[in-house]
Each structure stands twice: as structure tokens, then as C-alpha cells.
Backbone as CSV, one residue per row, in Angstrom:
resi,resn,N_x,N_y,N_z,CA_x,CA_y,CA_z,C_x,C_y,C_z
1,UNK,-32.528,-75.492,78.624,-32.132,-74.079,78.572,-33.196,-73.232,77.875
2,UNK,-33.841,-73.806,76.812,-34.895,-73.091,76.124,-36.038,-72.769,77.065
3,UNK,-36.400,-73.730,77.937,-37.482,-73.533,78.890,-37.119,-72.469,79.911
4,UNK,-35.877,-72.430,80.320,-35.427,-71.413,81.260,-35.527,-70.048,80.623
5,UNK,-35.093,-69.946,79.363,-35.156,-68.675,78.656,-36.610,-68.244,78.448
6,UNK,-37.503,-69.210,78.195,-38.914,-68.885,78.023,-39.504,-68.342,79.308
7,UNK,-39.109,-68.945,80.441,-39.576,-68.458,81.745,-39.100,-67.032,81.999
8,UNK,-37.869,-66.739,81.627,-37.319,-65.408,81.806,-38.053,-64.403,80.926
9,UNK,-38.371,-64.800,79.698,-39.088,-63.906,78.801,-40.504,-63.660,79.300
10,UNK,-41.126,-64.702,79.877,-42.463,-64.547,80.433,-42.467,-63.517,81.573
11,UNK,-41.462,-63.610,82.417,-41.346,-62.630,83.527,-41.139,-61.232,82.975
12,UNK,-40.329,-61.108,81.912,-40.082,-59.803,81.304,-41.363,-59.250,80.696
13,UNK,-42.121,-60.120,80.060,-43.398,-59.684,79.460,-44.352,-59.194,80.544
14,UNK,-44.345,-59.890,81.702,-45.193,-59.456,82.808,-44.862,-58.043,83.240
15,UNK,-43.568,-57.716,83.280,-43.129,-56.378,83.653,-43.631,-55.347,82.621
16,UNK,-43.517,-55.719,81.329,-43.994,-54.834,80.279,-45.492,-54.630,80.371
17,UNK,-46.221,-55.675,80.736,-47.665,-55.557,80.892,-48.010,-54.543,81.962
18,UNK,-47.321,-54.621,83.096,-47.576,-53.682,84.181,-47.227,-52.259,83.752
19,UNK,-46.119,-52.096,83.034,-45.741,-50.762,82.558,-46.797,-50.192,81.631
20,UNK,-47.394,-51.043,80.790,-48.435,-50.594,79.869,-49.614,-50.046,80.658
21,UNK,-50.066,-50.781,81.659,-51.221,-50.345,82.444,-50.882,-49.130,83.299
22,UNK,-49.668,-49.075,83.849,-49.241,-47.915,84.605,-49.282,-46.657,83.735
23,UNK,-48.791,-46.758,82.511,-48.815,-45.612,81.598,-50.232,-45.189,81.259
24,UNK,-51.156,-46.171,81.140,-52.547,-45.831,80.860,-53.154,-45.028,81.994
25,UNK,-52.910,-45.439,83.229,-53.483,-44.684,84.372,-52.799,-43.337,84.554
26,UNK,-51.517,-43.268,84.295,-50.823,-41.978,84.450,-51.164,-41.010,83.325
27,UNK,-51.813,-41.512,82.261,-52.325,-40.654,81.195,-53.844,-40.768,81.158
28,UNK,-54.467,-40.801,82.317,-55.873,-41.157,82.436,-56.806,-40.232,81.658
29,UNK,-56.427,-38.948,81.461,-57.305,-38.047,80.723,-57.437,-38.425,79.257
30,UNK,-56.415,-39.135,78.748,-56.416,-39.538,77.341,-56.663,-41.033,77.150
31,UNK,-56.908,-41.752,78.235,-57.025,-43.210,78.167,-58.464,-43.653,78.449
32,UNK,-59.070,-44.291,77.457,-60.420,-44.862,77.659,-60.361,-45.975,78.715
33,UNK,-59.270,-46.770,78.673,-59.129,-47.858,79.631,-59.110,-47.323,81.057
34,UNK,-58.238,-46.365,81.327,-58.124,-45.841,82.685,-59.389,-45.126,83.118
35,UNK,-59.967,-44.342,82.219,-61.202,-43.633,82.530,-62.349,-44.594,82.905
36,UNK,-62.495,-45.641,82.127,-63.531,-46.638,82.412,-63.277,-47.317,83.742
37,UNK,-62.038,-47.694,83.990,-61.703,-48.358,85.262,-61.956,-47.451,86.449
38,UNK,-61.552,-46.194,86.346,-61.753,-45.257,87.444,-63.242,-45.076,87.769
39,UNK,-64.053,-45.027,86.741,-65.508,-44.903,86.952,-66.048,-46.156,87.659
40,UNK,-65.601,-47.327,87.203,-66.076,-48.577,87.820,-65.542,-48.749,89.240
41,UNK,-64.456,-48.069,89.537,-63.920,-48.097,90.886,-64.611,-47.092,91.806
42,UNK,-65.560,-46.330,91.233,-66.398,-45.442,92.031,-66.016,-43.984,92.018
43,UNK,-65.121,-43.568,91.106,-64.708,-42.189,91.056,-65.498,-41.376,90.026
44,UNK,-65.658,-40.099,90.316,-66.247,-39.143,89.370,-65.069,-38.455,88.664
45,UNK,-64.966,-38.663,87.351,-63.804,-38.146,86.618,-63.710,-36.617,86.729
46,UNK,-64.844,-35.947,86.910,-64.843,-34.480,87.005,-64.257,-33.987,88.317
47,UNK,-64.145,-34.865,89.302,-63.622,-34.468,90.611,-62.136,-34.829,90.791
48,UNK,-61.590,-35.539,89.818,-60.197,-35.999,89.954,-59.243,-34.880,89.562
49,UNK,-58.249,-34.633,90.417,-57.211,-33.675,90.106,-56.015,-34.352,89.427
50,UNK,-55.588,-35.480,89.993,-54.540,-36.256,89.323,-54.611,-37.714,89.726
51,UNK,-53.998,-38.555,88.891,-53.900,-39.982,89.151,-52.428,-40.370,88.983
52,UNK,-51.948,-41.151,89.938,-50.563,-41.620,89.834,-50.541,-43.118,90.113
53,UNK,-50.027,-43.891,89.161,-49.921,-45.344,89.310,-48.459,-45.740,89.359
54,UNK,-48.139,-46.733,90.178,-46.768,-47.208,90.267,-46.764,-48.689,90.605
55,UNK,-45.717,-49.369,90.214,-45.584,-50.793,90.491,-45.295,-51.022,91.973
56,UNK,-45.944,-52.047,92.542,-45.689,-52.422,93.910,-44.492,-53.388,93.922
57,UNK,-43.468,-53.027,94.645,-42.267,-53.868,94.714,-42.457,-54.997,95.723
58,UNK,-41.963,-56.171,95.379,-42.072,-57.309,96.284,-43.057,-58.337,95.763
59,UNK,-43.208,-59.425,96.490,-44.091,-60.535,96.090,-45.472,-60.353,96.711
60,UNK,-46.306,-59.614,96.022,-47.673,-59.354,96.485,-48.645,-59.692,95.363
61,UNK,-49.911,-59.935,95.749,-50.922,-60.209,94.738,-51.218,-58.987,93.898
62,UNK,-51.161,-57.799,94.520,-51.361,-56.571,93.752,-50.104,-56.279,92.945
63,UNK,-50.294,-55.955,91.669,-49.147,-55.627,90.803,-48.849,-54.124,90.819
64,UNK,-49.871,-53.311,90.974,-49.656,-51.874,90.992,-50.654,-51.193,91.916
65,UNK,-50.260,-50.003,92.351,-51.141,-49.203,93.182,-51.476,-47.922,92.418
66,UNK,-52.758,-47.576,92.440,-53.246,-46.346,91.790,-53.662,-45.370,92.893
67,UNK,-53.019,-44.212,92.911,-53.391,-43.163,93.876,-54.183,-42.084,93.136
68,UNK,-55.294,-41.729,93.714,-56.198,-40.742,93.098,-56.431,-39.580,94.043
69,UNK,-56.215,-38.356,93.558,-56.524,-37.174,94.353,-57.775,-36.525,93.813
70,UNK,-58.752,-36.316,94.688,-60.007,-35.684,94.270,-60.313,-34.530,95.208
71,UNK,-61.057,-33.566,94.711,-61.465,-32.416,95.506,-62.990,-32.315,95.496
72,UNK,-63.573,-32.379,96.688,-65.014,-32.245,96.829,-65.305,-31.135,97.840
73,UNK,-65.974,-30.091,97.379,-66.297,-28.945,98.237,-65.045,-28.398,98.947
74,UNK,-64.026,-28.233,98.144,-62.756,-27.641,98.579,-61.957,-28.539,99.536
75,UNK,-62.420,-29.773,99.722,-61.684,-30.717,100.550,-60.926,-31.685,99.655
76,UNK,-59.671,-31.868,99.940,-58.847,-32.766,99.114,-58.741,-34.140,99.784
77,UNK,-58.943,-35.155,98.973,-58.830,-36.544,99.472,-57.904,-37.306,98.546
78,UNK,-56.914,-37.984,99.139,-56.035,-38.848,98.361,-56.373,-40.291,98.697
79,UNK,-56.776,-41.051,97.691,-57.208,-42.419,97.864,-56.225,-43.341,97.136
80,UNK,-56.110,-44.582,97.609,-55.205,-45.540,96.987,-55.943,-46.853,96.759
81,UNK,-55.719,-47.458,95.603,-56.335,-48.732,95.261,-55.243,-49.677,94.752
82,UNK,-55.287,-50.930,95.196,-54.337,-51.951,94.755,-54.955,-52.834,93.681
83,UNK,-54.269,-52.951,92.556,-54.788,-53.697,91.417,-53.923,-54.901,91.089
84,UNK,-54.558,-56.047,90.831,-53.894,-57.179,90.222,-54.184,-57.115,88.734
85,UNK,-53.138,-57.168,87.910,-53.267,-56.921,86.475,-52.877,-58.135,85.646
86,UNK,-53.709,-58.501,84.695,-53.395,-59.548,83.732,-53.587,-58.994,82.330
87,UNK,-52.479,-58.863,81.579,-52.576,-58.448,80.188,-52.288,-59.663,79.335
88,UNK,-53.280,-60.093,78.565,-53.172,-61.365,77.827,-53.391,-61.127,76.333
89,UNK,-52.883,-62.080,75.532,-53.038,-61.994,74.093,-53.824,-63.158,73.528
90,UNK,-54.200,-64.123,74.381,-54.943,-65.300,73.961,-56.187,-65.445,74.837
91,UNK,-57.375,-65.305,74.269,-58.604,-65.384,75.094,-58.852,-66.752,75.708
92,UNK,-58.139,-67.784,75.216,-58.295,-69.137,75.745,-57.102,-69.553,76.603
93,UNK,-56.174,-68.649,76.844,-54.945,-69.004,77.561,-55.139,-69.046,79.067
94,UNK,-54.212,-69.723,79.754,-54.247,-69.849,81.205,-53.024,-69.168,81.814
95,UNK,-53.235,-68.551,82.960,-52.160,-67.871,83.695,-51.983,-68.503,85.056
96,UNK,-50.739,-68.670,85.465,-50.470,-69.125,86.827,-50.706,-67.970,87.776
97,UNK,-51.501,-68.210,88.826,-51.772,-67.120,89.780,-51.122,-67.379,91.125
98,UNK,-50.729,-68.619,91.402,-50.052,-68.897,92.655,-49.275,-70.194,92.506
99,UNK,-48.061,-70.236,93.124,-47.196,-71.397,93.035,-46.311,-71.442,94.267
100,UNK,-46.381,-72.560,95.009,-45.566,-72.695,96.230,-45.311,-74.162,96.481
101,UNK,-44.371,-74.444,97.391,-44.172,-75.785,97.867,-45.342,-76.185,98.764
102,UNK,-45.633,-77.467,98.789,-46.739,-77.963,99.616,-46.530,-77.557,101.084
103,UNK,-45.299,-77.658,101.569,-45.006,-77.292,102.955,-45.333,-75.816,103.251
104,UNK,-45.135,-74.979,102.247,-45.452,-73.552,102.394,-46.963,-73.349,102.508
105,UNK,-47.717,-74.075,101.660,-49.179,-73.990,101.764,-49.663,-74.525,103.137
106,UNK,-48.978,-75.546,103.637,-49.336,-76.081,104.955,-49.214,-75.015,106.039
107,UNK,-48.121,-74.233,105.990,-47.940,-73.171,106.969,-48.989,-72.070,106.764
108,UNK,-49.358,-71.794,105.542,-50.307,-70.743,105.231,-51.721,-71.124,105.639
109,UNK,-52.111,-72.373,105.355,-53.491,-72.795,105.554,-53.698,-73.746,106.722
110,UNK,-52.646,-74.241,107.329,-52.762,-75.028,108.527,-53.394,-76.397,108.355
111,UNK,-53.242,-77.038,107.193,-53.826,-78.373,107.054,-52.947,-79.407,107.729
112,UNK,-53.495,-80.606,107.937,-52.795,-81.615,108.724,-51.785,-82.409,107.884
113,UNK,-51.121,-83.348,108.558,-50.052,-84.129,107.907,-50.592,-85.022,106.797
114,UNK,-51.855,-85.475,106.921,-52.413,-86.356,105.891,-52.674,-85.588,104.591
115,UNK,-53.179,-84.386,104.686,-53.349,-83.538,103.501,-51.995,-83.262,102.861
116,UNK,-51.003,-82.971,103.690,-49.648,-82.718,103.172,-49.125,-83.958,102.447
117,UNK,-49.314,-85.130,103.010,-48.828,-86.368,102.390,-49.508,-86.585,101.038
118,UNK,-50.804,-86.394,100.956,-51.542,-86.613,99.713,-51.083,-85.641,98.632
119,UNK,-50.924,-84.387,98.998,-50.486,-83.377,98.032,-49.052,-83.641,97.558
120,UNK,-48.199,-84.127,98.451,-46.819,-84.441,98.053,-46.768,-85.688,97.175
121,UNK,-47.683,-86.622,97.366,-47.793,-87.763,96.450,-48.152,-87.230,95.043
122,UNK,-49.019,-86.276,95.020,-49.485,-85.692,93.756,-48.389,-84.924,93.043
123,UNK,-47.619,-84.148,93.798,-46.563,-83.316,93.154,-45.273,-84.093,92.911
124,UNK,-45.110,-85.241,93.580,-43.904,-86.031,93.378,-42.852,-85.853,94.422
125,UNK,-43.150,-85.070,95.489,-42.186,-84.961,96.589,-42.101,-86.281,97.360
126,UNK,-43.188,-87.064,97.331,-43.202,-88.404,97.886,-43.450,-89.371,96.706
127,UNK,-42.649,-90.412,96.603,-42.787,-91.331,95.475,-44.058,-92.166,95.606
128,UNK,-44.665,-92.593,94.518,-45.902,-93.363,94.542,-45.746,-94.677,95.311
129,UNK,-46.805,-95.095,95.977,-46.760,-96.352,96.713,-47.296,-97.535,95.892
130,UNK,-47.620,-97.243,94.591,-48.046,-98.294,93.687,-47.718,-97.872,92.265
131,UNK,-47.932,-98.753,91.304,-47.658,-98.438,89.896,-48.612,-97.368,89.400
132,UNK,-48.071,-96.346,88.726,-48.878,-95.250,88.217,-48.512,-94.944,86.770
133,UNK,-49.315,-94.143,86.097,-49.033,-93.839,84.686,-47.841,-92.883,84.539
134,UNK,-47.429,-92.245,85.606,-46.211,-91.443,85.652,-45.464,-91.879,86.907
135,UNK,-44.368,-92.564,86.731,-43.650,-93.157,87.844,-43.123,-92.137,88.857
136,UNK,-43.111,-90.856,88.481,-42.576,-89.835,89.381,-43.573,-89.386,90.425
137,UNK,-44.867,-89.618,90.170,-45.885,-89.058,91.062,-47.214,-89.783,90.882
138,UNK,-48.222,-89.408,91.693,-49.557,-89.974,91.575,-50.552,-88.890,91.221
139,UNK,-51.462,-89.209,90.296,-52.586,-88.316,90.038,-53.675,-88.617,91.048
140,UNK,-54.561,-87.637,91.250,-55.610,-87.836,92.238,-56.517,-89.017,91.940
141,UNK,-56.755,-89.287,90.652,-57.630,-90.398,90.309,-56.958,-91.775,90.471
142,UNK,-55.662,-91.773,90.830,-54.938,-93.022,91.075,-54.862,-93.342,92.578
143,UNK,-55.335,-92.443,93.404,-55.269,-92.642,94.831,-56.454,-93.465,95.322
144,UNK,-56.394,-93.951,96.547,-57.486,-94.763,97.067,-58.676,-93.874,97.482
145,UNK,-59.803,-94.507,97.734,-61.042,-93.746,97.995,-60.909,-92.831,99.215
146,UNK,-60.239,-93.318,100.247,-60.071,-92.521,101.456,-59.265,-91.245,101.171
147,UNK,-58.194,-91.377,100.400,-57.352,-90.223,100.056,-58.127,-89.210,99.206
148,UNK,-58.874,-89.739,98.240,-59.657,-88.865,97.366,-60.682,-88.086,98.192
149,UNK,-61.418,-88.791,99.049,-62.443,-88.119,99.868,-61.840,-87.090,100.801
150,UNK,-60.678,-87.417,101.362,-60.014,-86.513,102.289,-59.603,-85.217,101.605
151,UNK,-59.007,-85.323,100.420,-58.531,-84.118,99.722,-59.705,-83.295,99.206
152,UNK,-60.741,-83.962,98.686,-61.909,-83.253,98.181,-62.629,-82.512,99.311
153,UNK,-62.771,-83.169,100.455,-63.453,-82.550,101.560,-62.688,-81.339,102.075
154,UNK,-61.359,-81.429,102.131,-60.591,-80.298,102.640,-60.688,-79.097,101.718
155,UNK,-60.512,-79.312,100.425,-60.595,-78.190,99.472,-61.979,-77.600,99.424
156,UNK,-63.002,-78.436,99.543,-64.377,-77.940,99.515,-64.650,-77.056,100.743
157,UNK,-64.224,-77.510,101.909,-64.472,-76.772,103.163,-63.679,-75.461,103.242
158,UNK,-62.550,-75.404,102.529,-61.664,-74.249,102.634,-61.605,-73.426,101.354
159,UNK,-62.602,-73.567,100.512,-62.590,-72.887,99.205,-62.466,-71.379,99.340
160,UNK,-63.201,-70.746,100.244,-63.159,-69.287,100.376,-61.760,-68.835,100.805
161,UNK,-61.176,-69.514,101.770,-59.821,-69.187,102.230,-58.827,-69.304,101.080
162,UNK,-58.901,-70.397,100.344,-57.979,-70.661,99.237,-58.095,-69.588,98.157
163,UNK,-59.299,-69.309,97.724,-59.503,-68.342,96.649,-59.067,-66.931,97.044
164,UNK,-59.342,-66.553,98.276,-58.919,-65.227,98.736,-57.406,-65.114,98.788
165,UNK,-56.718,-66.169,99.230,-55.261,-66.105,99.340,-54.572,-66.142,97.972
166,UNK,-55.064,-66.940,97.024,-54.381,-67.032,95.743,-54.743,-65.869,94.789
167,UNK,-55.899,-65.237,95.021,-56.313,-64.132,94.168,-56.037,-62.775,94.795
168,UNK,-56.417,-62.630,96.051,-56.354,-61.331,96.736,-55.046,-61.153,97.524
169,UNK,-54.656,-62.193,98.256,-53.475,-62.071,99.110,-53.832,-61.461,100.442
170,UNK,-52.800,-61.169,101.249,-53.018,-60.634,102.587,-52.172,-59.387,102.801
171,UNK,-52.537,-58.607,103.818,-51.754,-57.434,104.195,-52.124,-56.185,103.462
172,UNK,-51.285,-55.153,103.637,-51.614,-53.829,103.113,-51.561,-53.787,101.580
173,UNK,-50.896,-54.751,100.931,-50.840,-54.772,99.485,-51.710,-55.864,98.896
174,UNK,-52.707,-56.296,99.652,-53.691,-57.249,99.098,-54.405,-56.558,97.941
175,UNK,-54.687,-57.327,96.888,-55.341,-56.764,95.705,-56.823,-56.498,95.984
176,UNK,-57.281,-55.301,95.615,-58.673,-54.935,95.789,-59.460,-55.038,94.486
177,UNK,-58.725,-55.029,93.374,-59.345,-55.084,92.058,-58.578,-56.037,91.155
178,UNK,-59.272,-56.644,90.213,-58.666,-57.570,89.245,-58.931,-57.005,87.861
179,UNK,-57.877,-56.540,87.196,-58.001,-55.925,85.874,-57.437,-56.870,84.819
180,UNK,-58.231,-57.161,83.807,-57.802,-57.992,82.695,-57.854,-57.175,81.411
181,UNK,-56.744,-57.179,80.681,-56.675,-56.478,79.398,-56.322,-57.491,78.326
182,UNK,-57.179,-57.593,77.319,-56.939,-58.485,76.181,-56.405,-57.684,75.032
183,UNK,-55.188,-58.005,74.625,-54.518,-57.256,73.562,-54.130,-58.206,72.446
184,UNK,-54.944,-58.227,71.393,-54.715,-59.080,70.238,-54.282,-58.199,69.065
185,UNK,-53.248,-58.638,68.362,-52.724,-57.835,67.259,-53.815,-57.496,66.235
186,UNK,-53.861,-56.240,65.844,-54.797,-55.714,64.819,-56.252,-55.758,65.276
187,UNK,-56.489,-55.903,66.559,-57.865,-55.853,67.098,-57.950,-54.814,68.188
188,UNK,-59.152,-54.214,68.391,-59.301,-53.219,69.445,-59.021,-53.812,70.809
189,UNK,-58.460,-53.008,71.686,-58.172,-53.432,73.046,-59.473,-53.734,73.791
190,UNK,-59.475,-54.827,74.562,-60.641,-55.146,75.403,-60.171,-55.245,76.856
191,UNK,-61.028,-54.814,77.757,-60.659,-54.873,79.160,-61.890,-54.976,80.042
192,UNK,-61.648,-55.402,81.265,-62.693,-55.394,82.292,-62.028,-55.383,83.655
193,UNK,-62.626,-54.704,84.597,-62.124,-54.655,85.962,-63.265,-55.055,86.900
194,UNK,-62.963,-55.932,87.843,-63.922,-56.365,88.843,-63.314,-56.181,90.225
195,UNK,-64.166,-55.927,91.194,-63.685,-55.927,92.577,-63.214,-57.318,92.912
196,UNK,-62.372,-57.438,93.930,-61.857,-58.762,94.263,-62.941,-59.677,94.765
197,UNK,-63.949,-59.149,95.467,-65.057,-60.001,95.886,-65.822,-60.565,94.708
198,UNK,-66.042,-59.744,93.676,-66.705,-60.222,92.466,-65.845,-61.277,91.752
199,UNK,-64.534,-61.039,91.768,-63.605,-61.974,91.122,-63.628,-63.346,91.810
200,UNK,-63.552,-63.340,93.132,-63.601,-64.579,93.905,-64.890,-65.334,93.622
201,UNK,-66.007,-64.622,93.614,-67.303,-65.263,93.331,-67.368,-65.823,91.921
202,UNK,-66.737,-65.145,90.974,-66.735,-65.599,89.583,-65.987,-66.919,89.431
203,UNK,-64.836,-67.025,90.076,-64.002,-68.215,89.881,-64.336,-69.359,90.819
204,UNK,-65.151,-69.093,91.859,-65.555,-70.152,92.799,-66.516,-71.122,92.098
205,UNK,-66.651,-72.299,92.674,-67.602,-73.259,92.096,-67.345,-74.681,92.550
206,UNK,-67.876,-75.591,91.777,-67.809,-77.024,92.108,-66.377,-77.533,92.113
207,UNK,-66.084,-78.425,93.043,-64.796,-79.061,93.133,-64.879,-80.451,92.497
208,UNK,-63.918,-80.767,91.616,-63.953,-82.071,90.962,-62.539,-82.501,90.526
209,UNK,-62.397,-83.789,90.312,-61.172,-84.339,89.735,-61.355,-84.406,88.230
210,UNK,-60.421,-83.866,87.464,-60.557,-83.814,86.005,-60.214,-85.160,85.381
211,UNK,-60.463,-85.276,84.091,-60.106,-86.496,83.365,-58.617,-86.763,83.372
212,UNK,-57.846,-85.721,83.537,-56.378,-85.859,83.574,-55.874,-86.197,84.977
213,UNK,-56.766,-86.231,85.957,-56.374,-86.579,87.309,-55.936,-85.408,88.150
214,UNK,-56.194,-84.182,87.699,-55.884,-82.978,88.464,-57.137,-82.528,89.224
215,UNK,-57.030,-81.425,89.953,-58.187,-80.881,90.666,-58.672,-79.636,89.956
216,UNK,-59.986,-79.461,89.938,-60.604,-78.258,89.378,-61.469,-77.657,90.463
217,UNK,-61.143,-76.448,90.891,-61.895,-75.730,91.917,-62.631,-74.587,91.250
218,UNK,-63.911,-74.811,90.939,-64.644,-73.815,90.154,-64.003,-73.673,88.790
219,UNK,-63.520,-72.449,88.475,-62.846,-72.202,87.199,-61.322,-72.197,87.342
220,UNK,-60.816,-72.685,88.454,-59.388,-72.674,88.715,-58.848,-74.102,88.682
221,UNK,-57.761,-74.319,87.970,-57.109,-75.616,87.871,-55.968,-75.701,88.893
222,UNK,-55.919,-76.811,89.635,-54.862,-77.071,90.590,-54.034,-78.210,90.050
223,UNK,-52.717,-77.991,89.879,-51.897,-79.037,89.283,-50.440,-78.933,89.748
224,UNK,-49.723,-79.993,89.468,-48.269,-80.019,89.711,-47.632,-79.054,88.713
225,UNK,-46.637,-78.277,89.152,-46.059,-77.294,88.240,-45.457,-77.940,87.016
226,UNK,-44.601,-78.955,87.196,-43.963,-79.623,86.062,-42.946,-78.714,85.369
227,UNK,-42.439,-79.182,84.227,-41.486,-78.420,83.454,-40.196,-78.161,84.200
228,UNK,-39.675,-76.935,84.091,-38.464,-76.473,84.778,-37.236,-77.316,84.439
229,UNK,-37.255,-77.974,83.287,-36.093,-78.717,82.825,-35.664,-79.805,83.825
230,UNK,-36.670,-80.370,84.520,-36.389,-81.463,85.433,-35.889,-81.044,86.792
231,UNK,-35.877,-79.735,87.088,-35.411,-79.269,88.393,-36.443,-79.578,89.483
232,UNK,-36.001,-79.520,90.738,-36.865,-79.841,91.861,-38.109,-78.959,91.907
233,UNK,-38.006,-77.738,91.424,-39.135,-76.807,91.447,-40.317,-77.306,90.629
234,UNK,-40.109,-78.297,89.788,-41.234,-78.905,89.039,-42.234,-79.563,89.976
235,UNK,-41.812,-79.846,91.222,-42.666,-80.541,92.181,-43.503,-79.575,93.028
236,UNK,-43.520,-78.331,92.665,-44.332,-77.358,93.391,-45.793,-77.496,92.951
237,UNK,-46.682,-76.987,93.767,-48.118,-76.976,93.490,-48.494,-75.616,92.911
238,UNK,-49.305,-75.611,91.858,-49.675,-74.323,91.266,-51.174,-74.244,90.993
239,UNK,-51.660,-73.000,90.948,-53.049,-72.697,90.638,-53.096,-71.861,89.368
240,UNK,-53.967,-72.253,88.424,-54.039,-71.565,87.144,-55.496,-71.195,86.835
241,UNK,-55.648,-70.098,86.081,-56.961,-69.690,85.621,-56.871,-69.021,84.270
242,UNK,-58.019,-68.885,83.617,-58.106,-68.114,82.378,-58.626,-66.717,82.739
243,UNK,-57.763,-65.669,82.657,-58.210,-64.329,83.033,-59.403,-63.829,82.228
244,UNK,-59.554,-64.321,80.998,-60.620,-63.818,80.128,-62.001,-64.293,80.550
245,UNK,-62.077,-65.144,81.555,-63.390,-65.475,82.126,-64.096,-64.202,82.565
246,UNK,-63.312,-63.230,83.007,-63.887,-61.941,83.420,-64.529,-61.220,82.252
247,UNK,-63.899,-61.229,81.089,-64.460,-60.604,79.912,-65.755,-61.329,79.505
248,UNK,-65.697,-62.655,79.522,-66.860,-63.438,79.134,-68.030,-63.253,80.095
249,UNK,-67.719,-63.121,81.373,-68.763,-63.007,82.382,-69.603,-61.737,82.188
250,UNK,-68.988,-60.695,81.694,-69.711,-59.426,81.517,-70.705,-59.473,80.358
251,UNK,-70.585,-60.531,79.512,-71.483,-60.651,78.367,-72.768,-61.386,78.738
252,UNK,-72.746,-62.042,79.907,-73.912,-62.856,80.305,-75.026,-61.953,80.766
């Protein structure tokens, strides 16, 4: 029950995070955060008449949409940008960015039955075919060489597709920008915004099996969800990242 309550609080905090950023954009004349983001998104603050941000309803990668009205040579243009927002309080913390059943990923990405079988062995939807360190499932480093090579090859070949879907999403509410705000008590607010193409390039990289037997795709960890007080949803596959990699990247 404690874990369920923690999950509910996490969801509530996410809502508060979005409200914080929405308020910053809606008060853009007084907000250093919003002003800086608008400039990096390509706007001239002197040409802006108003900015209106609102939460996007539904399950989309973009958390909020920012509409900007500008006037250039007496012509009015209303532009809209979709933002994925991460407000964090721990620079070393990890955030879940995507979580689904293996069968759902199969429909999304079109992989074959063998990839599905291997991933379900990993998440525990299929019981292990040999003795493992966790009797409920198999880690990737416990699988045979053929299975390891098959899963590594598929993720390597489809890295761009995977990263775009878990970070950007699809359709009219696909995220165009990734905004990270670091809010630590008694410290100045820190933030950075990158275009989604820059974000994908930042998190992309070498594919490897970790010492724990999970997958690491660049800076993104792929693992069994776990937890959930033993419910079936613990067998879902999830992707996690540290949002503050964006803050660190700007220092290089």
C-alpha cells in the first residue's frame, strides 16, 4: 500500500511540476526561465504580444503546449510549440520516460516473435527455462549467446526509431522540445531546453548489457518495471534516463 501511495504522490508531483512551468510561461515577462526558453526556441521577445501555455490532456510525450503570438510588420502570427517537461530535485536521479507491455511495443515497432519471447523472458511474462538468480525472470546476461546477439542486434539497428518514440512520440502532440528544470531547496533554479533532435542525439550511444544484466542504450536504461507490490504490471518494460544529462551537456 505504501508503494501504491508513493506512485500516486509521484503522479501528483508531476502535475504540480507542469503547473509550475505553465505559470512561468504565462508570466513570461517576469520569468527568466520562460524568457530564456523562448529565445532558445527562436523567438524575439520584443515581437511577442502574448504567450499562453496549457497542459496537453491525454497520454502524449508532450506535457504542455506553448502558444506564442507575434507581430512582424503589422502581420500577426500565432505559433504553437509542444514541450516535454521534467522538473527534478535530484541531479543524479532517474525518471521513467516510457513504460508498456512487451506486446504493445511489438505492435508499435513490429519486431518478430523471437524478440518478443526474449523480452518476455526478461520481464517475467515467460518463466525462465533454466535456474536464474531471480526465479521470476531472466536477466540478459543469463541468456544464451544466440539470444543475447539477437536482442543486441535488434536494439542497435532500431535505435533511432526507439529513441524518437520514447522521447518525442508521434502525431500532432509529439514533443518538439525537452525542458529540464532542476529545483533544489535553497539553491537557484537551473534549467535547460533542447530541441528534440538535440535531445535524441544526446541520449543516443553505445548499446551494452550492464553488470546488473539490464540493457543500456546510450544514456538510457532499459529494465523490467518491478515493484507495484507484486502486481502483474511489474512485468512491464520501462525506459529510464537522468534528465540532468541535459544540464551537464551544456557545460561541455
